[in-house]
Amino acid sequence: MNIKYVISKILKKLQIPSVHKSILHTTTRLGSRTEISQSRLGKYTYIGSDCQIIHAELGNFCSIADNCIIGGASHPLNWVSTSPVFHKGKNILRKNFSEHDFNVYKKTVIGHDVWIGSNSLIKSGVSIGSGSVIGMGSVVTKDIGEYEIWAGNPAKLIRKRFDEETISILLKSEWWKEDEKTLSTKAVYFNETQKFVEETTKSYEDRTSLFK
Ligand SMILES: CC(C)(COP(=O)(O)OP(=O)(O)OC[C@H]1O[C@@H](n2cnc3c(N)ncnc32)[C@H](O)[C@@H]1OP(=O)(O)O)[C@@H](O)C(=O)NCCC(=O)NCCS
């Protein structure tokens, strides 16, 4: 293996992520220089390098590519000034001319199994449904439904990933909450969505299902 490549990889790994007042599942992974603050990340969720996740909740099995910003601070839009020196709380300028109440952080909620493409920005307070996909370089300003693919600036709906019936069975299955053993059994059909849906439906109807 190329020694320069190995050294550059090691150096990148040394640029460790920072985590502040957050709860991360033991299986989550963070890329170099990523910052996580006041957030919660579910199991098998990974965040790429150079991301900022602020005041957000991410479910299980989310894949967040490099250079994404999810959530963040907001400034007052209809006050005399947008500057943080006119409301309560610490700010980078270390000055408060007045102590008005202002909610700087709105929680951003990302469901389970969400894939966010590289260089995407997700506005604070937005919610993104389980199973959805955000295209690379998107700016998401609105709530996004389950199993929808959105992309662009501002992001628009491209299409849904599956038909309504499939989506409803996938959502009802809540496979992302299964324990490791059950998931290993079900994962055999993860590259055949229709088969997975059939077996899941059979298991509800109490017929012979490979998932029993
Ligand atoms: C969103 C995405 C998953 C869609 O993939 P796809 O189903 O193969 O989409 P297509 O290429 O068929 O494009 C469908 C339409 O969406 C548009 N589109 C796709 N991705 C887009 C993006 N990121 N921004 C804006 N428009 C996009 C296409 O131009 C096309 O528009 P048209 O119908 O007007 O011609 C993919 O384009 C993407 O962005 N993947 C993320 C890649 C990434 O970030 N990888 C690194 C981290 S893992």
mmCIF file of C-alpha atoms and ligand atoms in Angstrom:
data_model
loop_
_atom_site.group_PDB
_atom_site.id
_atom_site.type_symbol
_atom_site.label_atom_id
_atom_site.label_comp_id
_atom_site.label_asym_id
_atom_site.label_seq_id
_atom_site.Cartn_x
_atom_site.Cartn_y
_atom_site.Cartn_z
ATOM 1 C CA MET A 1 0.000 0.000 0.000
ATOM 2 C CA ASN A 2 1.144 3.558 -0.761
ATOM 3 C CA ILE A 3 2.861 4.854 2.404
ATOM 4 C CA LYS A 4 1.980 8.508 1.679
ATOM 5 C CA TYR A 5 -1.682 7.559 1.414
ATOM 6 C CA VAL A 6 -1.537 5.689 4.755
ATOM 7 C CA ILE A 7 0.190 8.639 6.490
ATOM 8 C CA SER A 8 -2.337 11.139 5.109
ATOM 9 C CA LYS A 9 -5.183 8.908 6.352
ATOM 10 C CA ILE A 10 -3.594 8.705 9.833
ATOM 11 C CA LEU A 11 -3.108 12.500 9.930
ATOM 12 C CA LYS A 12 -6.756 12.991 8.958
ATOM 13 C CA LYS A 13 -7.868 10.613 11.723
ATOM 14 C CA LEU A 14 -5.850 12.666 14.233
ATOM 15 C CA GLN A 15 -8.074 15.677 13.465
ATOM 16 C CA ILE A 16 -10.643 14.416 15.896
ATOM 17 C CA PRO A 17 -14.295 15.503 16.023
ATOM 18 C CA SER A 18 -15.651 17.572 18.919
ATOM 19 C CA VAL A 19 -18.759 16.628 20.871
ATOM 20 C CA HIS A 20 -20.482 18.998 23.289
ATOM 21 C CA LYS A 21 -23.533 18.271 25.494
ATOM 22 C CA SER A 22 -24.685 15.478 23.185
ATOM 23 C CA ILE A 23 -25.779 11.868 23.425
ATOM 24 C CA LEU A 24 -24.278 9.456 20.896
ATOM 25 C CA HIS A 25 -25.018 5.752 20.608
ATOM 26 C CA THR A 26 -21.906 3.604 20.977
ATOM 27 C CA THR A 27 -22.202 2.506 17.326
ATOM 28 C CA THR A 28 -22.220 6.041 15.860
ATOM 29 C CA ARG A 29 -19.147 7.245 13.949
ATOM 30 C CA LEU A 30 -17.936 10.784 13.335
ATOM 31 C CA GLY A 31 -15.548 12.041 10.650
ATOM 32 C CA SER A 32 -12.572 14.356 11.110
ATOM 33 C CA ARG A 33 -13.177 17.899 12.405
ATOM 34 C CA THR A 34 -16.939 17.360 12.713
ATOM 35 C CA GLU A 35 -18.661 19.289 15.500
ATOM 36 C CA ILE A 36 -21.670 17.943 17.362
ATOM 37 C CA SER A 37 -23.418 20.168 19.881
ATOM 38 C CA GLN A 38 -26.572 19.704 21.995
ATOM 39 C CA SER A 39 -27.651 16.797 19.810
ATOM 40 C CA ARG A 40 -28.658 13.166 19.957
ATOM 41 C CA LEU A 41 -27.554 10.547 17.412
ATOM 42 C CA GLY A 42 -29.085 7.098 17.058
ATOM 43 C CA LYS A 43 -27.450 3.736 16.464
ATOM 44 C CA TYR A 44 -25.407 3.063 13.313
ATOM 45 C CA THR A 45 -25.703 6.685 12.288
ATOM 46 C CA TYR A 46 -22.546 8.227 10.862
ATOM 47 C CA ILE A 47 -21.564 11.808 10.180
ATOM 48 C CA GLY A 48 -18.835 12.535 7.615
ATOM 49 C CA SER A 49 -15.941 14.984 7.968
ATOM 50 C CA ASP A 50 -16.253 18.750 8.469
ATOM 51 C CA CYS A 51 -19.934 18.681 9.457
ATOM 52 C CA GLN A 52 -21.742 20.730 12.091
ATOM 53 C CA ILE A 53 -24.736 19.235 13.864
ATOM 54 C CA ILE A 54 -26.307 21.723 16.247
ATOM 55 C CA HIS A 55 -29.359 21.162 18.430
ATOM 56 C CA ALA A 56 -30.557 18.268 16.323
ATOM 57 C CA GLU A 57 -31.943 14.797 16.811
ATOM 58 C CA LEU A 58 -30.994 12.081 14.321
ATOM 59 C CA GLY A 59 -32.512 8.604 14.314
ATOM 60 C CA ASN A 60 -30.861 5.258 13.608
ATOM 61 C CA PHE A 61 -28.962 4.263 10.417
ATOM 62 C CA CYS A 62 -28.618 7.819 9.069
ATOM 63 C CA SER A 63 -25.801 8.495 6.591
ATOM 64 C CA ILE A 64 -24.612 12.090 6.608
ATOM 65 C CA ALA A 65 -21.939 12.915 4.011
ATOM 66 C CA ASP A 66 -19.041 15.381 4.369
ATOM 67 C CA ASN A 67 -19.460 19.147 4.757
ATOM 68 C CA CYS A 68 -23.077 19.196 5.919
ATOM 69 C CA ILE A 69 -24.593 21.623 8.388
ATOM 70 C CA ILE A 70 -27.698 20.492 10.243
ATOM 71 C CA GLY A 71 -29.416 23.098 12.416
ATOM 72 C CA GLY A 72 -27.657 26.066 13.951
ATOM 73 C CA ALA A 73 -28.397 29.401 15.534
ATOM 74 C CA SER A 74 -30.978 31.914 14.453
ATOM 75 C CA HIS A 75 -31.051 35.690 14.868
ATOM 76 C CA PRO A 76 -34.089 37.949 15.475
ATOM 77 C CA LEU A 77 -35.512 39.072 12.130
ATOM 78 C CA ASN A 78 -38.058 41.676 13.184
ATOM 79 C CA TRP A 79 -36.201 43.372 16.041
ATOM 80 C CA VAL A 80 -34.294 46.641 15.570
ATOM 81 C CA SER A 81 -31.105 44.585 15.184
ATOM 82 C CA THR A 82 -30.304 40.969 14.336
ATOM 83 C CA SER A 83 -27.148 41.108 16.513
ATOM 84 C CA PRO A 84 -26.924 38.687 19.487
ATOM 85 C CA VAL A 85 -25.688 41.510 21.750
ATOM 86 C CA PHE A 86 -29.336 42.588 22.205
ATOM 87 C CA HIS A 87 -30.673 39.348 23.661
ATOM 88 C CA LYS A 88 -29.974 37.055 26.595
ATOM 89 C CA GLY A 89 -27.178 34.532 26.546
ATOM 90 C CA LYS A 90 -23.473 34.260 25.853
ATOM 91 C CA ASN A 91 -22.243 35.403 22.469
ATOM 92 C CA ILE A 92 -18.917 35.622 20.653
ATOM 93 C CA LEU A 93 -18.752 39.420 21.254
ATOM 94 C CA ARG A 94 -19.043 38.942 25.053
ATOM 95 C CA LYS A 95 -21.427 41.883 25.360
ATOM 96 C CA ASN A 96 -25.153 42.232 26.134
ATOM 97 C CA PHE A 97 -26.725 45.687 25.739
ATOM 98 C CA SER A 98 -30.112 44.237 26.673
ATOM 99 C CA GLU A 99 -31.427 40.947 28.050
ATOM 100 C CA HIS A 100 -34.503 40.296 25.892
ATOM 101 C CA ASP A 101 -35.642 36.679 25.602
ATOM 102 C CA PHE A 102 -34.858 35.043 22.268
ATOM 103 C CA ASN A 103 -34.884 31.385 21.265
ATOM 104 C CA VAL A 104 -31.594 31.040 19.371
ATOM 105 C CA TYR A 105 -31.898 27.301 18.696
ATOM 106 C CA LYS A 106 -34.862 25.499 17.180
ATOM 107 C CA LYS A 107 -34.599 21.724 17.257
ATOM 108 C CA THR A 108 -34.013 20.016 13.904
ATOM 109 C CA VAL A 109 -35.383 16.481 13.711
ATOM 110 C CA ILE A 110 -34.068 13.843 11.302
ATOM 111 C CA GLY A 111 -35.827 10.461 11.251
ATOM 112 C CA HIS A 112 -34.322 7.001 10.738
ATOM 113 C CA ASP A 113 -32.415 5.798 7.661
ATOM 114 C CA VAL A 114 -32.015 9.272 6.176
ATOM 115 C CA TRP A 115 -29.212 9.854 3.646
ATOM 116 C CA ILE A 116 -27.981 13.442 3.311
ATOM 117 C CA GLY A 117 -25.644 14.087 0.351
ATOM 118 C CA SER A 118 -22.420 16.059 0.691
ATOM 119 C CA ASN A 119 -22.362 19.839 1.113
ATOM 120 C CA SER A 120 -25.985 20.086 2.208
ATOM 121 C CA LEU A 121 -27.440 22.657 4.576
ATOM 122 C CA ILE A 122 -30.484 21.851 6.675
ATOM 123 C CA LYS A 123 -32.253 24.855 8.193
ATOM 124 C CA SER A 124 -32.801 24.713 11.926
ATOM 125 C CA GLY A 125 -36.290 23.691 13.017
ATOM 126 C CA VAL A 126 -36.916 21.580 9.910
ATOM 127 C CA SER A 127 -37.990 17.940 10.185
ATOM 128 C CA ILE A 128 -36.932 15.241 7.716
ATOM 129 C CA GLY A 129 -38.949 12.023 7.620
ATOM 130 C CA SER A 130 -37.534 8.512 7.893
ATOM 131 C CA GLY A 131 -36.226 6.905 4.702
ATOM 132 C CA SER A 132 -35.777 10.205 2.880
ATOM 133 C CA VAL A 133 -32.797 11.307 0.768
ATOM 134 C CA ILE A 134 -31.333 14.790 0.322
ATOM 135 C CA GLY A 135 -29.274 15.331 -2.837
ATOM 136 C CA MET A 136 -25.719 16.674 -2.722
ATOM 137 C CA GLY A 137 -25.398 20.433 -2.385
ATOM 138 C CA SER A 138 -28.990 20.973 -1.231
ATOM 139 C CA VAL A 139 -30.406 23.739 0.921
ATOM 140 C CA VAL A 140 -33.371 22.352 2.841
ATOM 141 C CA THR A 141 -35.744 25.003 4.166
ATOM 142 C CA LYS A 142 -38.987 23.026 4.505
ATOM 143 C CA ASP A 143 -40.181 19.879 6.261
ATOM 144 C CA ILE A 144 -39.643 16.717 4.226
ATOM 145 C CA GLY A 145 -41.942 13.698 4.249
ATOM 146 C CA GLU A 146 -41.019 10.053 4.692
ATOM 147 C CA TYR A 147 -39.231 8.242 1.843
ATOM 148 C CA GLU A 148 -39.034 11.403 -0.281
ATOM 149 C CA ILE A 149 -36.014 12.437 -2.391
ATOM 150 C CA TRP A 150 -35.370 16.191 -2.340
ATOM 151 C CA ALA A 151 -32.557 18.169 -3.942
ATOM 152 C CA GLY A 152 -31.473 21.637 -5.044
ATOM 153 C CA ASN A 153 -31.342 25.155 -3.630
ATOM 154 C CA PRO A 154 -33.958 25.586 -2.343
ATOM 155 C CA ALA A 155 -34.539 21.825 -2.192
ATOM 156 C CA LYS A 156 -37.587 20.552 -4.095
ATOM 157 C CA LEU A 157 -39.259 17.151 -4.191
ATOM 158 C CA ILE A 158 -37.769 14.993 -6.971
ATOM 159 C CA ARG A 159 -39.808 11.859 -6.323
ATOM 160 C CA LYS A 160 -40.718 9.305 -3.676
ATOM 161 C CA ARG A 161 -38.475 6.289 -3.237
ATOM 162 C CA PHE A 162 -41.305 3.743 -3.335
ATOM 163 C CA ASP A 163 -45.084 3.493 -3.904
ATOM 164 C CA GLU A 164 -47.377 4.403 -0.998
ATOM 165 C CA GLU A 165 -48.113 0.789 -0.004
ATOM 166 C CA THR A 166 -44.409 -0.106 0.168
ATOM 167 C CA ILE A 167 -43.667 3.052 2.168
ATOM 168 C CA SER A 168 -46.413 2.298 4.657
ATOM 169 C CA ILE A 169 -45.143 -1.277 5.222
ATOM 170 C CA LEU A 170 -41.532 -0.113 5.589
ATOM 171 C CA LEU A 171 -42.609 2.508 8.115
ATOM 172 C CA LYS A 172 -44.781 0.038 10.019
ATOM 173 C CA SER A 173 -41.910 -2.491 10.081
ATOM 174 C CA GLU A 174 -39.671 -0.030 11.956
ATOM 175 C CA TRP A 175 -36.748 -2.299 11.011
ATOM 176 C CA TRP A 176 -34.336 0.347 12.346
ATOM 177 C CA LYS A 177 -35.423 -0.502 15.902
ATOM 178 C CA GLU A 178 -34.685 -4.242 15.630
ATOM 179 C CA ASP A 179 -31.995 -5.888 17.721
ATOM 180 C CA GLU A 180 -28.794 -7.012 15.998
ATOM 181 C CA LYS A 181 -29.846 -10.682 15.672
ATOM 182 C CA THR A 182 -33.266 -9.967 14.124
ATOM 183 C CA LEU A 183 -31.746 -7.401 11.810
ATOM 184 C CA SER A 184 -29.162 -9.916 10.570
ATOM 185 C CA THR A 185 -32.038 -12.237 9.596
ATOM 186 C CA LYS A 186 -34.059 -9.508 7.897
ATOM 187 C CA ALA A 187 -31.015 -7.954 6.209
ATOM 188 C CA VAL A 188 -30.872 -10.940 3.839
ATOM 189 C CA TYR A 189 -33.716 -9.227 1.918
ATOM 190 C CA PHE A 190 -32.484 -5.650 2.114
ATOM 191 C CA ASN A 191 -31.491 -5.683 -1.552
ATOM 192 C CA GLU A 192 -34.968 -7.004 -2.537
ATOM 193 C CA THR A 193 -37.451 -4.484 -1.158
ATOM 194 C CA GLN A 194 -40.511 -6.297 -2.566
ATOM 195 C CA LYS A 195 -39.455 -9.580 -0.925
ATOM 196 C CA PHE A 196 -38.807 -7.761 2.372
ATOM 197 C CA VAL A 197 -42.261 -6.173 2.170
ATOM 198 C CA GLU A 198 -43.915 -9.569 1.399
ATOM 199 C CA GLU A 199 -42.190 -11.303 4.320
ATOM 200 C CA THR A 200 -43.034 -8.412 6.658
ATOM 201 C CA THR A 201 -46.708 -8.514 5.590
ATOM 202 C CA LYS A 202 -46.820 -12.311 6.065
ATOM 203 C CA SER A 203 -45.412 -11.941 9.576
ATOM 204 C CA TYR A 204 -48.268 -9.532 10.481
ATOM 205 C CA GLU A 205 -50.855 -11.916 9.099
ATOM 206 C CA ASP A 206 -49.325 -14.713 11.161
ATOM 207 C CA ARG A 207 -48.664 -16.856 8.081
ATOM 208 C CA THR A 208 -45.415 -18.747 7.568
ATOM 209 C CA SER A 209 -42.875 -16.002 7.333
ATOM 210 C CA LEU A 210 -39.127 -16.210 7.160
ATOM 211 C CA PHE A 211 -39.133 -13.407 9.747
ATOM 212 C CA LYS A 212 -40.834 -15.496 12.448
HETATM 213 C C1 LIG B 1 -30.410 12.888 -5.032
HETATM 214 C C2 LIG B 1 -29.779 11.699 -5.719
HETATM 215 C C3 LIG B 1 -29.705 10.516 -4.741
HETATM 216 C C4 LIG B 1 -30.715 11.328 -6.871
HETATM 217 O O1 LIG B 1 -30.181 10.276 -7.583
HETATM 218 P P1 LIG B 1 -30.959 9.702 -8.885
HETATM 219 O O2 LIG B 1 -32.249 9.074 -8.497
HETATM 220 O O3 LIG B 1 -29.982 8.851 -9.630
HETATM 221 O O4 LIG B 1 -31.334 11.053 -9.642
HETATM 222 P P2 LIG B 1 -31.200 11.452 -11.169
HETATM 223 O O5 LIG B 1 -29.772 11.658 -11.526
HETATM 224 O O6 LIG B 1 -32.030 10.497 -11.968
HETATM 225 O O7 LIG B 1 -31.887 12.882 -11.152
HETATM 226 C C5 LIG B 1 -33.285 13.089 -11.092
HETATM 227 C C6 LIG B 1 -33.521 14.599 -11.219
HETATM 228 O O8 LIG B 1 -33.046 15.242 -10.021
HETATM 229 C C7 LIG B 1 -32.027 16.200 -10.332
HETATM 230 N N1 LIG B 1 -31.000 16.092 -9.285
HETATM 231 C C8 LIG B 1 -30.369 14.983 -8.846
HETATM 232 N N2 LIG B 1 -29.515 15.266 -7.860
HETATM 233 C C9 LIG B 1 -29.585 16.596 -7.677
HETATM 234 C C10 LIG B 1 -28.931 17.477 -6.796
HETATM 235 N N3 LIG B 1 -28.053 17.040 -5.901
HETATM 236 N N4 LIG B 1 -29.256 18.783 -6.854
HETATM 237 C C11 LIG B 1 -30.173 19.237 -7.763
HETATM 238 N N5 LIG B 1 -30.842 18.433 -8.607
HETATM 239 C C12 LIG B 1 -30.538 17.129 -8.572
HETATM 240 C C13 LIG B 1 -31.495 15.775 -11.696
HETATM 241 O O9 LIG B 1 -30.925 16.856 -12.387
HETATM 242 C C14 LIG B 1 -32.749 15.261 -12.364
HETATM 243 O O10 LIG B 1 -33.523 16.363 -12.779
HETATM 244 P P3 LIG B 1 -34.484 16.294 -14.105
HETATM 245 O O11 LIG B 1 -35.515 15.229 -13.809
HETATM 246 O O12 LIG B 1 -35.057 17.665 -14.186
HETATM 247 O O13 LIG B 1 -33.586 15.912 -15.220
HETATM 248 C C15 LIG B 1 -28.329 11.981 -6.217
HETATM 249 O O14 LIG B 1 -28.355 12.855 -7.334
HETATM 250 C C16 LIG B 1 -27.444 12.627 -5.153
HETATM 251 O O15 LIG B 1 -27.412 13.844 -4.968
HETATM 252 N N6 LIG B 1 -26.690 11.769 -4.408
HETATM 253 C C17 LIG B 1 -25.836 12.192 -3.330
HETATM 254 C C18 LIG B 1 -24.394 11.827 -3.645
HETATM 255 C C19 LIG B 1 -23.450 12.174 -2.545
HETATM 256 O O16 LIG B 1 -23.554 13.216 -1.920
HETATM 257 N N7 LIG B 1 -22.510 11.267 -2.328
HETATM 258 C C20 LIG B 1 -21.467 11.451 -1.349
HETATM 259 C C21 LIG B 1 -21.842 11.001 0.007
HETATM 260 S S1 LIG B 1 -22.288 9.333 0.252
#
